[in-house]
């Protein structure tokens, strides 16, 4: 009888459910174990909910920042930040109900698609069994169900894709009402009047920008010199400037030590003793991998000091037959990367053709206003000598479509190899930069030159015209330098 490969996947986020679909297509017998619902944190608490909230914030920002210039009349034409009662406001309860509805519907759709593909979905907590590898090389996975029962499964290959949960500071325990993690904000019925956001990485910056657009007074506490320390410095500078211009209180080099609830208020104490007061506090101080208590180290799966699972570029852990994908590996915390790692694991486990993970072609985006989209090698890579590249930065101010739309902030930046002109990276800071980055992604992925990128038609007038123009200017500069 033909042996069907048994795959058990622990965790049903993008790393897990995308892997399940691929494995089922390749003819394996697949079981996904998840404790919260398919789609994972990406769909239920992180990516999908935050971007749905930001969709409302985006409409508010577009209106607030450009209505005057575009000639729109509102009943009270006092600038929005000076209005006693805002002319345009949001019903946060309604916004949050929409957020949750969409998240649950998306999880439901994913469950249907996965089940239709023939995958068995089990609700429960998965862990590796104590027995190690059996004589046939298979592994045991134990599933702890909500009713207290435990089920044992055998698998020829196991994929761990359990994600992360928000990190908490010991003296700032979230209460779910006024001191919140990013998973708890969707229970708010009313807009926080004075919101303190602790942490200025991508999550902190996205929420700070969104709540400010929705109408909160926002203080952003950043332990670093500037917001978004991991992003392109020019892009971070634009965003910080925009945040401050719109009235956000950005506190740089300020480390939060504790957050305390006092009645209807929250007091956040910084390491220099300064106390800031707000009505709510959102903690965005990183995440912890969901890898504890799963029998991983006992099974030979090596974890680093932060508890992240060590994997190679085909998602193998240090234990034979055990793969890992997504945030729990800490490789690049994006839904798209989690999904790719999960698929790669299945191609490898099931003997299909496999391309190892290539992080240098990953496109990512910070969903602030303006958005910051990045692909390929960065300014930091060039500075550290990891890549020899020349760069150009074109401000959007000179772009005709930007002028028509009242867009003042943002730029397109391209990096190309000095000799060949091959595009190796780019940054777009603009409204909907997440859509505009795709042409640069295509160039990076296919080793296109600046000459080729500048040769393709763009629509007139369009923001993407700036990408072609940046490529053209780099090409001319390279040609002139070649002639000299
Ligand atoms: C606020 C926020 C916004 C984000 N926005 C974006 C974005 O716009 N774009 C983007 O690409 N990325 C975004 N991310 C990152 C993205 O959410 C993650 O990269 C993605 O969720 C990783 O997928 P995953 O499969 O590794 O894990 P997850 O999506 O976290 O799924 C893991 C699943 O495993 C389950 N689980 C955990 N332990 C067990 C266990 N022992 N047994 C069974 N099940 C278990 C969990 O309950 C969960 O359902 C955002 C993150 C945050 C915090």
Short mmCIF file of C-alpha atoms and ligand atoms in Angstrom, two decimals:
data_model
loop_
_atom_site.label_atom_id
_atom_site.label_comp_id
_atom_site.label_asym_id
_atom_site.label_seq_id
_atom_site.Cartn_x
_atom_site.Cartn_y
_atom_site.Cartn_z
CA UNK A 1 0.00 0.00 0.00
CA UNK A 2 1.28 3.46 -0.88
CA UNK A 3 2.44 5.41 2.19
CA UNK A 4 0.72 8.77 2.58
CA UNK A 5 2.89 11.31 4.40
CA UNK A 6 1.28 12.51 7.62
CA UNK A 7 1.79 16.18 8.40
CA UNK A 8 0.74 17.81 11.67
CA UNK A 9 0.86 21.60 11.88
CA UNK A 10 0.70 23.34 15.28
CA UNK A 11 -0.63 26.88 14.83
CA UNK A 12 -3.14 28.03 12.21
CA UNK A 13 -1.86 31.50 11.31
CA UNK A 14 -0.43 32.34 7.86
CA UNK A 15 2.60 30.13 8.56
CA UNK A 16 0.36 27.18 9.41
CA UNK A 17 -2.69 27.46 7.15
CA UNK A 18 -0.75 28.29 3.97
CA UNK A 19 1.48 25.28 4.65
CA UNK A 20 -1.61 23.11 5.17
CA UNK A 21 -3.02 24.11 1.78
CA UNK A 22 0.25 23.31 -0.01
CA UNK A 23 0.70 20.00 1.80
CA UNK A 24 -2.86 18.92 0.99
CA UNK A 25 -2.32 19.84 -2.67
CA UNK A 26 0.80 17.69 -2.68
CA UNK A 27 -1.24 14.71 -1.47
CA UNK A 28 -0.31 14.57 2.23
CA UNK A 29 -2.67 13.73 5.08
CA UNK A 30 -2.75 17.02 6.95
CA UNK A 31 -3.97 18.04 10.43
CA UNK A 32 -3.86 21.62 11.73
CA UNK A 33 -4.08 22.16 15.48
CA UNK A 34 -4.97 25.67 16.62
CA UNK A 35 -6.14 26.96 19.98
CA UNK A 36 -7.80 30.22 18.86
CA UNK A 37 -9.10 29.86 15.30
CA UNK A 38 -7.63 29.65 11.80
CA UNK A 39 -6.01 32.80 10.48
CA UNK A 40 -4.09 33.07 13.74
CA UNK A 41 -3.14 36.33 15.37
CA UNK A 42 -2.61 37.76 11.88
CA UNK A 43 -6.34 37.56 11.22
CA UNK A 44 -7.89 37.67 14.70
CA UNK A 45 -5.86 40.25 16.64
CA UNK A 46 -2.94 41.77 14.71
CA UNK A 47 -2.69 42.38 11.00
CA UNK A 48 -6.30 42.31 9.78
CA UNK A 49 -7.87 44.19 12.75
CA UNK A 50 -5.19 46.90 12.79
CA UNK A 51 -5.44 47.51 9.05
CA UNK A 52 -9.24 47.64 9.28
CA UNK A 53 -9.01 50.27 12.04
CA UNK A 54 -6.42 52.13 9.96
CA UNK A 55 -8.81 52.15 6.99
CA UNK A 56 -11.11 54.46 9.00
CA UNK A 57 -8.13 56.51 10.23
CA UNK A 58 -6.93 56.92 6.65
CA UNK A 59 -10.19 58.50 5.54
CA UNK A 60 -10.02 60.87 8.51
CA UNK A 61 -6.41 61.89 7.76
CA UNK A 62 -7.05 62.43 4.08
CA UNK A 63 -9.96 64.65 4.98
CA UNK A 64 -8.29 66.53 7.86
CA UNK A 65 -5.04 67.17 6.02
CA UNK A 66 -6.33 68.23 2.65
CA UNK A 67 -9.94 69.41 2.76
CA UNK A 68 -9.03 73.07 3.06
CA UNK A 69 -6.53 73.00 0.18
CA UNK A 70 -8.92 71.04 -2.05
CA UNK A 71 -11.69 73.57 -1.54
CA UNK A 72 -14.10 71.43 0.49
CA UNK A 73 -16.47 73.32 2.78
CA UNK A 74 -17.55 71.94 6.13
CA UNK A 75 -20.16 73.52 8.42
CA UNK A 76 -17.48 74.65 10.90
CA UNK A 77 -14.30 75.57 9.07
CA UNK A 78 -12.14 75.91 12.20
CA UNK A 79 -9.05 73.71 11.56
CA UNK A 80 -9.84 70.20 12.91
CA UNK A 81 -7.31 70.30 15.76
CA UNK A 82 -8.79 73.55 17.06
CA UNK A 83 -12.43 72.51 16.92
CA UNK A 84 -14.22 72.21 20.26
CA UNK A 85 -16.30 69.36 18.91
CA UNK A 86 -15.00 67.81 15.73
CA UNK A 87 -17.16 68.34 12.69
CA UNK A 88 -16.12 64.93 11.42
CA UNK A 89 -15.69 62.32 14.13
CA UNK A 90 -15.77 58.55 14.61
CA UNK A 91 -17.99 56.17 16.52
CA UNK A 92 -15.24 53.90 17.85
CA UNK A 93 -17.70 51.27 19.09
CA UNK A 94 -19.05 50.95 15.56
CA UNK A 95 -15.56 50.93 14.03
CA UNK A 96 -14.47 48.18 16.44
CA UNK A 97 -17.56 46.07 15.80
CA UNK A 98 -16.74 46.24 12.08
CA UNK A 99 -13.12 45.28 12.83
CA UNK A 100 -14.16 42.19 14.79
CA UNK A 101 -16.82 41.20 12.27
CA UNK A 102 -14.31 41.28 9.41
CA UNK A 103 -11.72 39.35 11.40
CA UNK A 104 -14.16 36.57 12.28
CA UNK A 105 -15.46 36.39 8.72
CA UNK A 106 -11.90 36.10 7.40
CA UNK A 107 -11.09 33.33 9.89
CA UNK A 108 -14.27 31.55 8.82
CA UNK A 109 -13.34 31.84 5.11
CA UNK A 110 -9.88 30.42 5.79
CA UNK A 111 -11.35 27.51 7.79
CA UNK A 112 -13.70 26.72 4.92
CA UNK A 113 -10.92 26.84 2.31
CA UNK A 114 -8.62 24.65 4.41
CA UNK A 115 -11.34 22.11 5.22
CA UNK A 116 -12.44 22.01 1.57
CA UNK A 117 -8.84 21.13 0.67
CA UNK A 118 -9.20 18.01 2.82
CA UNK A 119 -7.29 19.20 5.88
CA UNK A 120 -8.44 18.11 9.36
CA UNK A 121 -8.74 21.07 11.72
CA UNK A 122 -8.53 20.42 15.47
CA UNK A 123 -9.24 23.03 18.14
CA UNK A 124 -6.76 22.67 21.01
CA UNK A 125 -3.23 23.26 22.23
CA UNK A 126 -0.54 21.26 20.47
CA UNK A 127 2.84 20.15 21.78
CA UNK A 128 5.44 17.55 20.89
CA UNK A 129 5.04 14.24 22.70
CA UNK A 130 7.79 13.05 25.09
CA UNK A 131 8.64 9.96 23.06
CA UNK A 132 10.98 11.63 20.52
CA UNK A 133 11.18 9.94 17.11
CA UNK A 134 9.56 6.53 16.71
CA UNK A 135 11.27 3.61 14.94
CA UNK A 136 9.61 4.66 11.67
CA UNK A 137 11.04 8.20 12.12
CA UNK A 138 7.63 9.64 12.98
CA UNK A 139 6.91 12.04 15.83
CA UNK A 140 4.12 12.25 18.36
CA UNK A 141 2.02 15.40 18.69
CA UNK A 142 -0.24 15.75 21.72
CA UNK A 143 -3.36 17.88 21.48
CA UNK A 144 -4.83 19.22 24.72
CA UNK A 145 -8.52 19.88 24.12
CA UNK A 146 -10.60 22.46 25.99
CA UNK A 147 -12.58 19.71 27.77
CA UNK A 148 -9.35 18.50 29.42
CA UNK A 149 -8.86 15.45 27.20
CA UNK A 150 -5.61 14.81 25.33
CA UNK A 151 -5.35 13.27 21.87
CA UNK A 152 -2.20 11.73 20.41
CA UNK A 153 -1.35 12.06 16.71
CA UNK A 154 1.58 10.62 14.76
CA UNK A 155 3.29 12.62 12.05
CA UNK A 156 6.07 12.02 9.53
CA UNK A 157 6.74 15.76 9.68
CA UNK A 158 5.63 18.42 12.15
CA UNK A 159 5.45 22.15 11.48
CA UNK A 160 5.52 24.55 14.44
CA UNK A 161 3.89 27.88 13.54
CA UNK A 162 2.67 29.14 16.88
CA UNK A 163 3.40 32.87 16.50
CA UNK A 164 4.00 35.31 19.36
CA UNK A 165 2.11 37.22 22.05
CA UNK A 166 2.61 40.83 23.25
CA UNK A 167 5.47 41.44 25.69
CA UNK A 168 4.41 43.01 28.98
CA UNK A 169 6.53 45.17 31.28
CA UNK A 170 6.49 43.82 34.88
CA UNK A 171 5.27 47.17 36.24
CA UNK A 172 2.76 47.89 33.50
CA UNK A 173 0.41 44.93 33.55
CA UNK A 174 -2.44 45.44 31.05
CA UNK A 175 -5.94 45.57 32.59
CA UNK A 176 -7.76 45.41 29.25
CA UNK A 177 -9.58 48.68 29.97
CA UNK A 178 -7.06 51.51 30.23
CA UNK A 179 -3.68 49.81 30.07
CA UNK A 180 -3.88 47.82 26.88
CA UNK A 181 -1.95 45.57 24.54
CA UNK A 182 -2.63 45.78 20.79
CA UNK A 183 -4.91 42.75 21.02
CA UNK A 184 -7.22 44.49 23.53
CA UNK A 185 -7.94 47.82 21.85
CA UNK A 186 -10.88 46.46 19.84
CA UNK A 187 -13.06 46.21 22.96
CA UNK A 188 -13.03 50.00 23.43
CA UNK A 189 -16.43 51.60 22.95
CA UNK A 190 -15.17 55.18 23.18
CA UNK A 191 -12.20 56.92 21.70
CA UNK A 192 -9.38 57.41 24.25
CA UNK A 193 -9.18 61.14 24.93
CA UNK A 194 -5.48 61.15 25.88
CA UNK A 195 -3.64 58.08 24.66
CA UNK A 196 -0.06 57.27 25.64
CA UNK A 197 1.56 54.82 23.23
CA UNK A 198 4.67 53.17 24.64
CA UNK A 199 7.01 51.93 21.91
CA UNK A 200 7.77 53.54 18.57
CA UNK A 201 8.45 50.49 16.44
CA UNK A 202 6.08 49.62 13.59
CA UNK A 203 3.16 48.62 15.86
CA UNK A 204 3.50 51.68 18.14
CA UNK A 205 3.83 54.08 15.20
CA UNK A 206 0.84 52.58 13.35
CA UNK A 207 -1.47 52.82 16.36
CA UNK A 208 -0.20 56.27 17.40
CA UNK A 209 -0.88 57.61 13.90
CA UNK A 210 -4.26 55.90 13.66
CA UNK A 211 -5.63 57.11 17.01
CA UNK A 212 -4.40 60.61 16.36
CA UNK A 213 -6.26 60.58 13.05
CA UNK A 214 -9.38 59.25 14.80
CA UNK A 215 -9.25 62.21 17.20
CA UNK A 216 -7.24 61.18 20.30
CA UNK A 217 -4.52 63.38 21.78
CA UNK A 218 -1.52 61.08 21.42
CA UNK A 219 1.79 60.96 23.28
CA UNK A 220 4.29 58.57 21.72
CA UNK A 221 7.00 57.39 24.12
CA UNK A 222 10.08 56.31 22.20
CA UNK A 223 13.21 54.96 23.87
CA UNK A 224 15.29 55.76 20.78
CA UNK A 225 16.45 58.97 19.05
CA UNK A 226 13.64 58.79 16.54
CA UNK A 227 10.53 56.78 15.74
CA UNK A 228 10.81 53.58 13.67
CA UNK A 229 14.45 52.82 14.49
CA UNK A 230 14.45 49.80 12.18
CA UNK A 231 13.28 51.68 9.07
CA UNK A 232 14.98 53.91 6.49
CA UNK A 233 16.19 56.99 8.47
CA UNK A 234 14.89 59.51 5.89
CA UNK A 235 11.48 57.83 5.95
CA UNK A 236 11.37 57.82 9.76
CA UNK A 237 12.30 61.51 9.77
CA UNK A 238 9.41 62.36 7.42
CA UNK A 239 6.96 60.43 9.60
CA UNK A 240 8.15 61.98 12.85
CA UNK A 241 7.90 65.43 11.30
CA UNK A 242 4.33 64.72 10.12
CA UNK A 243 3.36 63.30 13.53
CA UNK A 244 4.62 66.41 15.31
CA UNK A 245 3.04 68.77 12.78
CA UNK A 246 -0.34 67.12 13.38
CA UNK A 247 0.04 67.73 17.11
CA UNK A 248 1.41 64.43 18.40
CA UNK A 249 3.67 64.68 21.44
CA UNK A 250 6.65 62.53 20.39
CA UNK A 251 8.97 61.91 23.35
CA UNK A 252 12.34 60.63 22.13
CA UNK A 253 14.98 58.93 24.28
CA UNK A 254 12.32 58.26 26.91
CA UNK A 255 12.02 54.80 28.42
CA UNK A 256 8.76 53.86 30.16
CA UNK A 257 9.33 52.05 33.45
CA UNK A 258 5.79 51.57 34.69
CA UNK A 259 2.14 52.30 33.96
CA UNK A 260 -0.36 52.63 36.77
CA UNK A 261 -4.10 53.03 36.64
CA UNK A 262 -5.54 55.67 38.97
CA UNK A 263 -9.32 55.75 38.62
CA UNK A 264 -10.11 56.96 35.11
CA UNK A 265 -6.52 57.95 34.45
CA UNK A 266 -3.26 56.24 33.65
CA UNK A 267 0.13 57.42 34.86
CA UNK A 268 3.21 56.36 32.94
CA UNK A 269 6.54 56.86 34.71
CA UNK A 270 9.67 57.24 32.61
CA UNK A 271 13.15 56.12 33.67
CA UNK A 272 14.18 59.74 34.38
CA UNK A 273 11.29 60.05 36.86
CA UNK A 274 9.01 62.08 34.57
CA UNK A 275 5.34 61.14 34.98
CA UNK A 276 2.96 61.52 32.03
CA UNK A 277 -0.77 61.32 32.43
CA UNK A 278 -3.35 60.00 30.00
CA UNK A 279 -6.76 58.38 29.92
CA UNK A 280 -5.38 55.22 28.28
CA UNK A 281 -2.02 53.59 27.60
CA UNK A 282 -1.17 51.21 24.78
CA UNK A 283 1.89 49.04 25.33
CA UNK A 284 3.73 48.16 22.11
CA UNK A 285 7.04 46.95 23.50
CA UNK A 286 7.69 43.87 21.42
CA UNK A 287 6.59 40.27 21.53
CA UNK A 288 7.42 36.88 23.05
CA UNK A 289 7.40 33.68 20.94
CA UNK A 290 4.77 31.04 21.81
CA UNK A 291 7.32 28.28 22.24
CA UNK A 292 7.37 27.59 25.98
CA UNK A 293 5.95 24.37 27.40
CA UNK A 294 5.69 22.66 24.01
CA UNK A 295 8.32 19.98 24.55
CA UNK A 296 10.51 21.58 21.89
CA UNK A 297 13.92 21.53 23.57
CA UNK A 298 13.24 18.03 24.91
CA UNK A 299 12.73 16.97 21.27
CA UNK A 300 16.05 18.55 20.20
CA UNK A 301 14.61 21.78 18.75
CA UNK A 302 17.13 24.52 19.49
CA UNK A 303 15.74 27.85 20.76
CA UNK A 304 17.75 31.07 21.02
CA UNK A 305 17.95 33.25 24.15
CA UNK A 306 14.65 34.95 23.24
CA UNK A 307 12.86 31.61 22.87
CA UNK A 308 12.73 31.83 19.06
CA UNK A 309 13.11 28.60 17.09
CA UNK A 310 16.32 28.31 15.13
CA UNK A 311 15.61 27.42 11.47
CA UNK A 312 17.56 27.21 8.23
CA UNK A 313 16.41 28.65 4.88
CA UNK A 314 14.18 25.65 4.17
CA UNK A 315 12.49 25.96 7.60
CA UNK A 316 14.20 22.95 9.20
CA UNK A 317 14.77 23.10 12.95
CA UNK A 318 17.63 21.24 14.63
CA UNK A 319 15.35 18.22 15.23
CA UNK A 320 14.84 15.82 12.30
CA UNK A 321 11.28 15.92 10.94
CA UNK A 322 10.41 19.12 12.83
CA UNK A 323 10.02 22.33 10.83
CA UNK A 324 9.10 25.84 12.01
CA UNK A 325 7.67 28.89 10.28
CA UNK A 326 6.56 32.43 11.03
CA UNK A 327 6.95 34.76 13.99
CA UNK A 328 8.00 31.98 16.38
CA UNK A 329 11.25 31.78 14.38
CA UNK A 330 11.83 35.56 14.55
CA UNK A 331 13.21 35.51 10.99
CA UNK A 332 11.15 38.45 9.64
CA UNK A 333 7.86 39.11 11.44
CA UNK A 334 5.49 39.46 8.51
CA UNK A 335 2.47 37.43 7.47
CA UNK A 336 3.90 37.05 3.95
CA UNK A 337 7.19 35.66 5.25
CA UNK A 338 5.40 33.30 7.66
CA UNK A 339 3.35 31.95 4.75
CA UNK A 340 6.44 31.54 2.55
CA UNK A 341 8.37 29.75 5.31
CA UNK A 342 5.41 27.43 5.86
CA UNK A 343 5.11 26.59 2.15
CA UNK A 344 8.87 26.04 1.83
CA UNK A 345 8.75 23.63 4.81
CA UNK A 346 6.08 21.56 3.09
CA UNK A 347 7.86 21.52 -0.30
CA UNK A 348 10.96 20.28 1.52
CA UNK A 349 9.19 17.75 3.73
CA UNK A 350 7.24 16.32 0.80
CA UNK A 351 10.19 16.17 -1.59
CA UNK A 352 8.97 18.86 -3.98
CA UNK A 353 11.22 21.41 -5.73
CA UNK A 354 12.15 24.05 -3.19
CA UNK A 355 13.73 27.51 -3.35
CA UNK A 356 15.33 28.51 -0.03
CA UNK A 357 13.91 31.64 1.61
CA UNK A 358 15.36 34.86 0.18
CA UNK A 359 14.80 37.80 2.51
CA UNK A 360 16.32 40.31 0.14
CA UNK A 361 13.21 40.38 -2.01
CA UNK A 362 10.67 40.81 0.81
CA UNK A 363 8.44 43.88 0.49
CA UNK A 364 7.14 45.36 3.73
CA UNK A 365 5.05 48.34 4.71
CA UNK A 366 4.40 50.55 7.71
CA UNK A 367 0.71 51.50 7.59
CA UNK A 368 1.03 55.06 8.85
CA UNK A 369 0.08 58.21 6.97
CA UNK A 370 2.15 58.54 4.85
CA UNK A 371 2.89 54.84 4.47
CA UNK A 372 6.49 53.62 4.33
CA UNK A 373 7.12 50.71 1.96
CA UNK A 374 10.50 49.04 1.60
CA UNK A 375 12.01 46.27 -0.51
CA UNK A 376 15.48 44.81 -0.90
CA UNK A 377 18.75 46.26 0.36
CA UNK A 378 18.48 49.27 2.64
CA UNK A 379 20.49 52.41 3.43
CA UNK A 380 21.85 50.58 6.51
CA UNK A 381 23.04 47.67 4.30
CA UNK A 382 24.87 50.15 2.04
CA UNK A 383 26.36 52.00 5.01
CA UNK A 384 27.58 48.76 6.62
CA UNK A 385 29.19 47.66 3.35
CA UNK A 386 26.80 44.70 2.88
CA UNK A 387 25.94 46.04 -0.58
CA UNK A 388 27.77 48.42 -2.90
CA UNK A 389 25.01 50.65 -4.28
CA UNK A 390 24.28 54.21 -5.36
CA UNK A 391 21.03 55.85 -4.32
CA UNK A 392 18.68 58.59 -5.37
CA UNK A 393 15.84 60.19 -3.43
CA UNK A 394 13.09 62.09 -5.26
CA UNK A 395 10.70 64.08 -3.06
CA UNK A 396 7.06 63.71 -4.06
CA UNK A 397 6.65 67.49 -3.85
CA UNK A 398 7.75 67.72 -7.49
CA UNK A 399 5.31 65.06 -8.73
CA UNK A 400 2.34 66.54 -10.66
CA UNK A 401 -0.24 64.08 -9.26
CA UNK A 402 1.00 64.76 -5.72
CA UNK A 403 0.50 68.49 -6.28
CA UNK A 404 -3.05 67.92 -7.56
CA UNK A 405 -3.89 65.74 -4.57
CA UNK A 406 -2.33 68.08 -2.02
CA UNK A 407 0.35 65.53 -1.04
CA UNK A 408 3.40 67.29 0.39
CA UNK A 409 5.22 64.61 2.36
CA UNK A 410 7.08 61.64 0.98
CA UNK A 411 9.63 60.46 -1.53
CA UNK A 412 10.77 57.62 -3.75
CA UNK A 413 14.25 56.26 -3.09
CA UNK A 414 16.05 53.74 -5.29
CA UNK A 415 19.29 51.84 -4.80
CA UNK A 416 21.16 50.35 -7.77
CA UNK A 417 24.52 48.64 -8.33
CA UNK A 418 27.09 51.19 -9.49
CA UNK A 419 28.38 49.15 -12.46
CA UNK A 420 25.38 47.33 -13.89
CA UNK A 421 22.59 49.64 -12.73
CA UNK A 422 20.64 46.65 -11.38
CA UNK A 423 17.99 47.80 -8.91
CA UNK A 424 18.70 46.23 -5.49
CA UNK A 425 16.29 48.09 -3.24
CA UNK A 426 13.88 50.92 -2.77
CA UNK A 427 11.77 52.89 -0.31
CA UNK A 428 8.49 54.68 -1.04
CA UNK A 429 7.02 57.13 1.45
CA UNK A 430 3.58 58.13 0.20
CA UNK A 431 -0.13 57.53 0.67
CA UNK A 432 -0.66 53.90 -0.41
CA UNK A 433 3.09 53.27 -0.68
CA UNK A 434 2.13 49.62 -0.12
CA UNK A 435 0.70 49.59 -3.65
CA UNK A 436 3.45 51.69 -5.24
CA UNK A 437 6.32 49.48 -4.04
CA UNK A 438 5.31 46.60 -6.32
CA UNK A 439 7.10 47.91 -9.42
CA UNK A 440 10.33 48.19 -7.41
CA UNK A 441 9.73 44.69 -5.98
CA UNK A 442 9.42 43.34 -9.51
CA UNK A 443 12.66 45.09 -10.48
CA UNK A 444 14.54 43.72 -7.45
CA UNK A 445 13.15 40.21 -7.91
CA UNK A 446 14.06 40.10 -11.60
CA UNK A 447 17.38 41.98 -11.52
CA UNK A 448 16.02 44.75 -13.74
CA UNK A 449 18.27 47.75 -14.40
CA UNK A 450 17.39 51.40 -13.79
CA UNK A 451 17.34 51.78 -17.58
CA UNK A 452 14.68 49.08 -17.89
CA UNK A 453 12.59 50.53 -15.04
CA UNK A 454 12.71 54.01 -16.56
CA UNK A 455 11.80 52.61 -19.99
CA UNK A 456 8.37 51.29 -18.96
CA UNK A 457 5.37 53.57 -19.42
CA UNK A 458 3.75 55.10 -16.36
CA UNK A 459 0.40 56.86 -16.39
CA UNK A 460 0.45 60.67 -16.50
CA UNK A 461 -0.17 62.05 -13.94
CA UNK A 462 0.63 59.37 -11.35
CA UNK A 463 2.72 58.93 -8.22
CA UNK A 464 4.37 55.91 -9.86
CA UNK A 465 5.81 58.40 -12.37
CA UNK A 466 8.28 59.30 -9.60
CA UNK A 467 9.62 55.73 -9.55
CA UNK A 468 10.33 55.86 -13.29
CA UNK A 469 11.81 59.36 -12.92
CA UNK A 470 14.09 58.24 -10.06
CA UNK A 471 15.29 55.32 -12.21
CA UNK A 472 15.84 57.69 -15.17
CA UNK A 473 17.91 60.09 -13.08
CA UNK A 474 20.03 57.23 -11.69
CA UNK A 475 20.55 55.92 -15.23
CA UNK A 476 21.63 59.36 -16.51
CA UNK A 477 23.94 59.86 -13.54
CA UNK A 478 25.53 56.45 -14.12
CA UNK A 479 25.91 57.13 -17.86
CA UNK A 480 27.50 60.54 -17.25
CA UNK A 481 29.86 59.06 -14.67
CA UNK A 482 30.73 56.33 -17.19
CA UNK A 483 31.48 58.99 -19.86
CA UNK A 484 33.65 61.06 -17.51
C1 LIG B 1 -0.48 44.96 15.46
C2 LIG B 1 0.18 44.14 14.38
C3 LIG B 1 -0.05 44.43 13.06
C4 LIG B 1 0.53 43.69 12.05
N1 LIG B 1 0.32 44.01 10.75
C5 LIG B 1 0.92 43.30 9.77
C6 LIG B 1 0.73 43.65 8.41
O1 LIG B 1 0.04 44.60 8.11
N2 LIG B 1 1.31 42.89 7.46
C7 LIG B 1 2.10 41.81 7.78
O2 LIG B 1 2.62 41.14 6.89
N3 LIG B 1 2.30 41.46 9.06
C8 LIG B 1 1.73 42.19 10.05
N4 LIG B 1 1.94 41.84 11.36
C9 LIG B 1 2.73 40.65 11.65
C10 LIG B 1 1.88 39.40 11.42
O3 LIG B 1 0.70 39.49 12.18
C11 LIG B 1 2.68 38.17 11.79
O4 LIG B 1 3.90 38.18 11.10
C12 LIG B 1 1.91 36.90 11.46
O5 LIG B 1 0.76 36.82 12.25
C13 LIG B 1 2.78 35.66 11.70
O6 LIG B 1 2.04 34.53 11.40
P1 LIG B 1 2.29 33.15 12.17
O7 LIG B 1 1.63 32.11 11.37
O8 LIG B 1 3.72 33.01 12.49
O9 LIG B 1 1.58 33.32 13.59
P2 LIG B 1 0.17 33.83 14.08
O10 LIG B 1 -0.56 34.61 13.07
O11 LIG B 1 0.48 34.49 15.39
O12 LIG B 1 -0.64 32.49 14.34
C14 LIG B 1 -0.23 31.57 15.31
C15 LIG B 1 -1.40 30.75 15.76
O13 LIG B 1 -0.92 29.66 16.55
C16 LIG B 1 -1.79 29.50 17.67
N5 LIG B 1 -1.05 28.81 18.73
C17 LIG B 1 -0.05 29.26 19.52
N6 LIG B 1 0.39 28.28 20.33
C18 LIG B 1 -0.33 27.19 20.03
C19 LIG B 1 -0.34 25.87 20.50
N7 LIG B 1 0.53 25.43 21.43
N8 LIG B 1 -1.22 24.99 19.97
C20 LIG B 1 -2.10 25.38 19.01
N9 LIG B 1 -2.14 26.63 18.52
C21 LIG B 1 -1.26 27.51 19.03
C22 LIG B 1 -2.16 30.92 18.02
O14 LIG B 1 -3.31 30.95 18.82
C23 LIG B 1 -2.40 31.50 16.63
O15 LIG B 1 -3.71 31.23 16.22
C24 LIG B 1 1.38 42.60 12.39
C25 LIG B 1 1.64 42.31 13.74
C26 LIG B 1 1.05 43.07 14.72
C27 LIG B 1 1.35 42.77 16.17
#
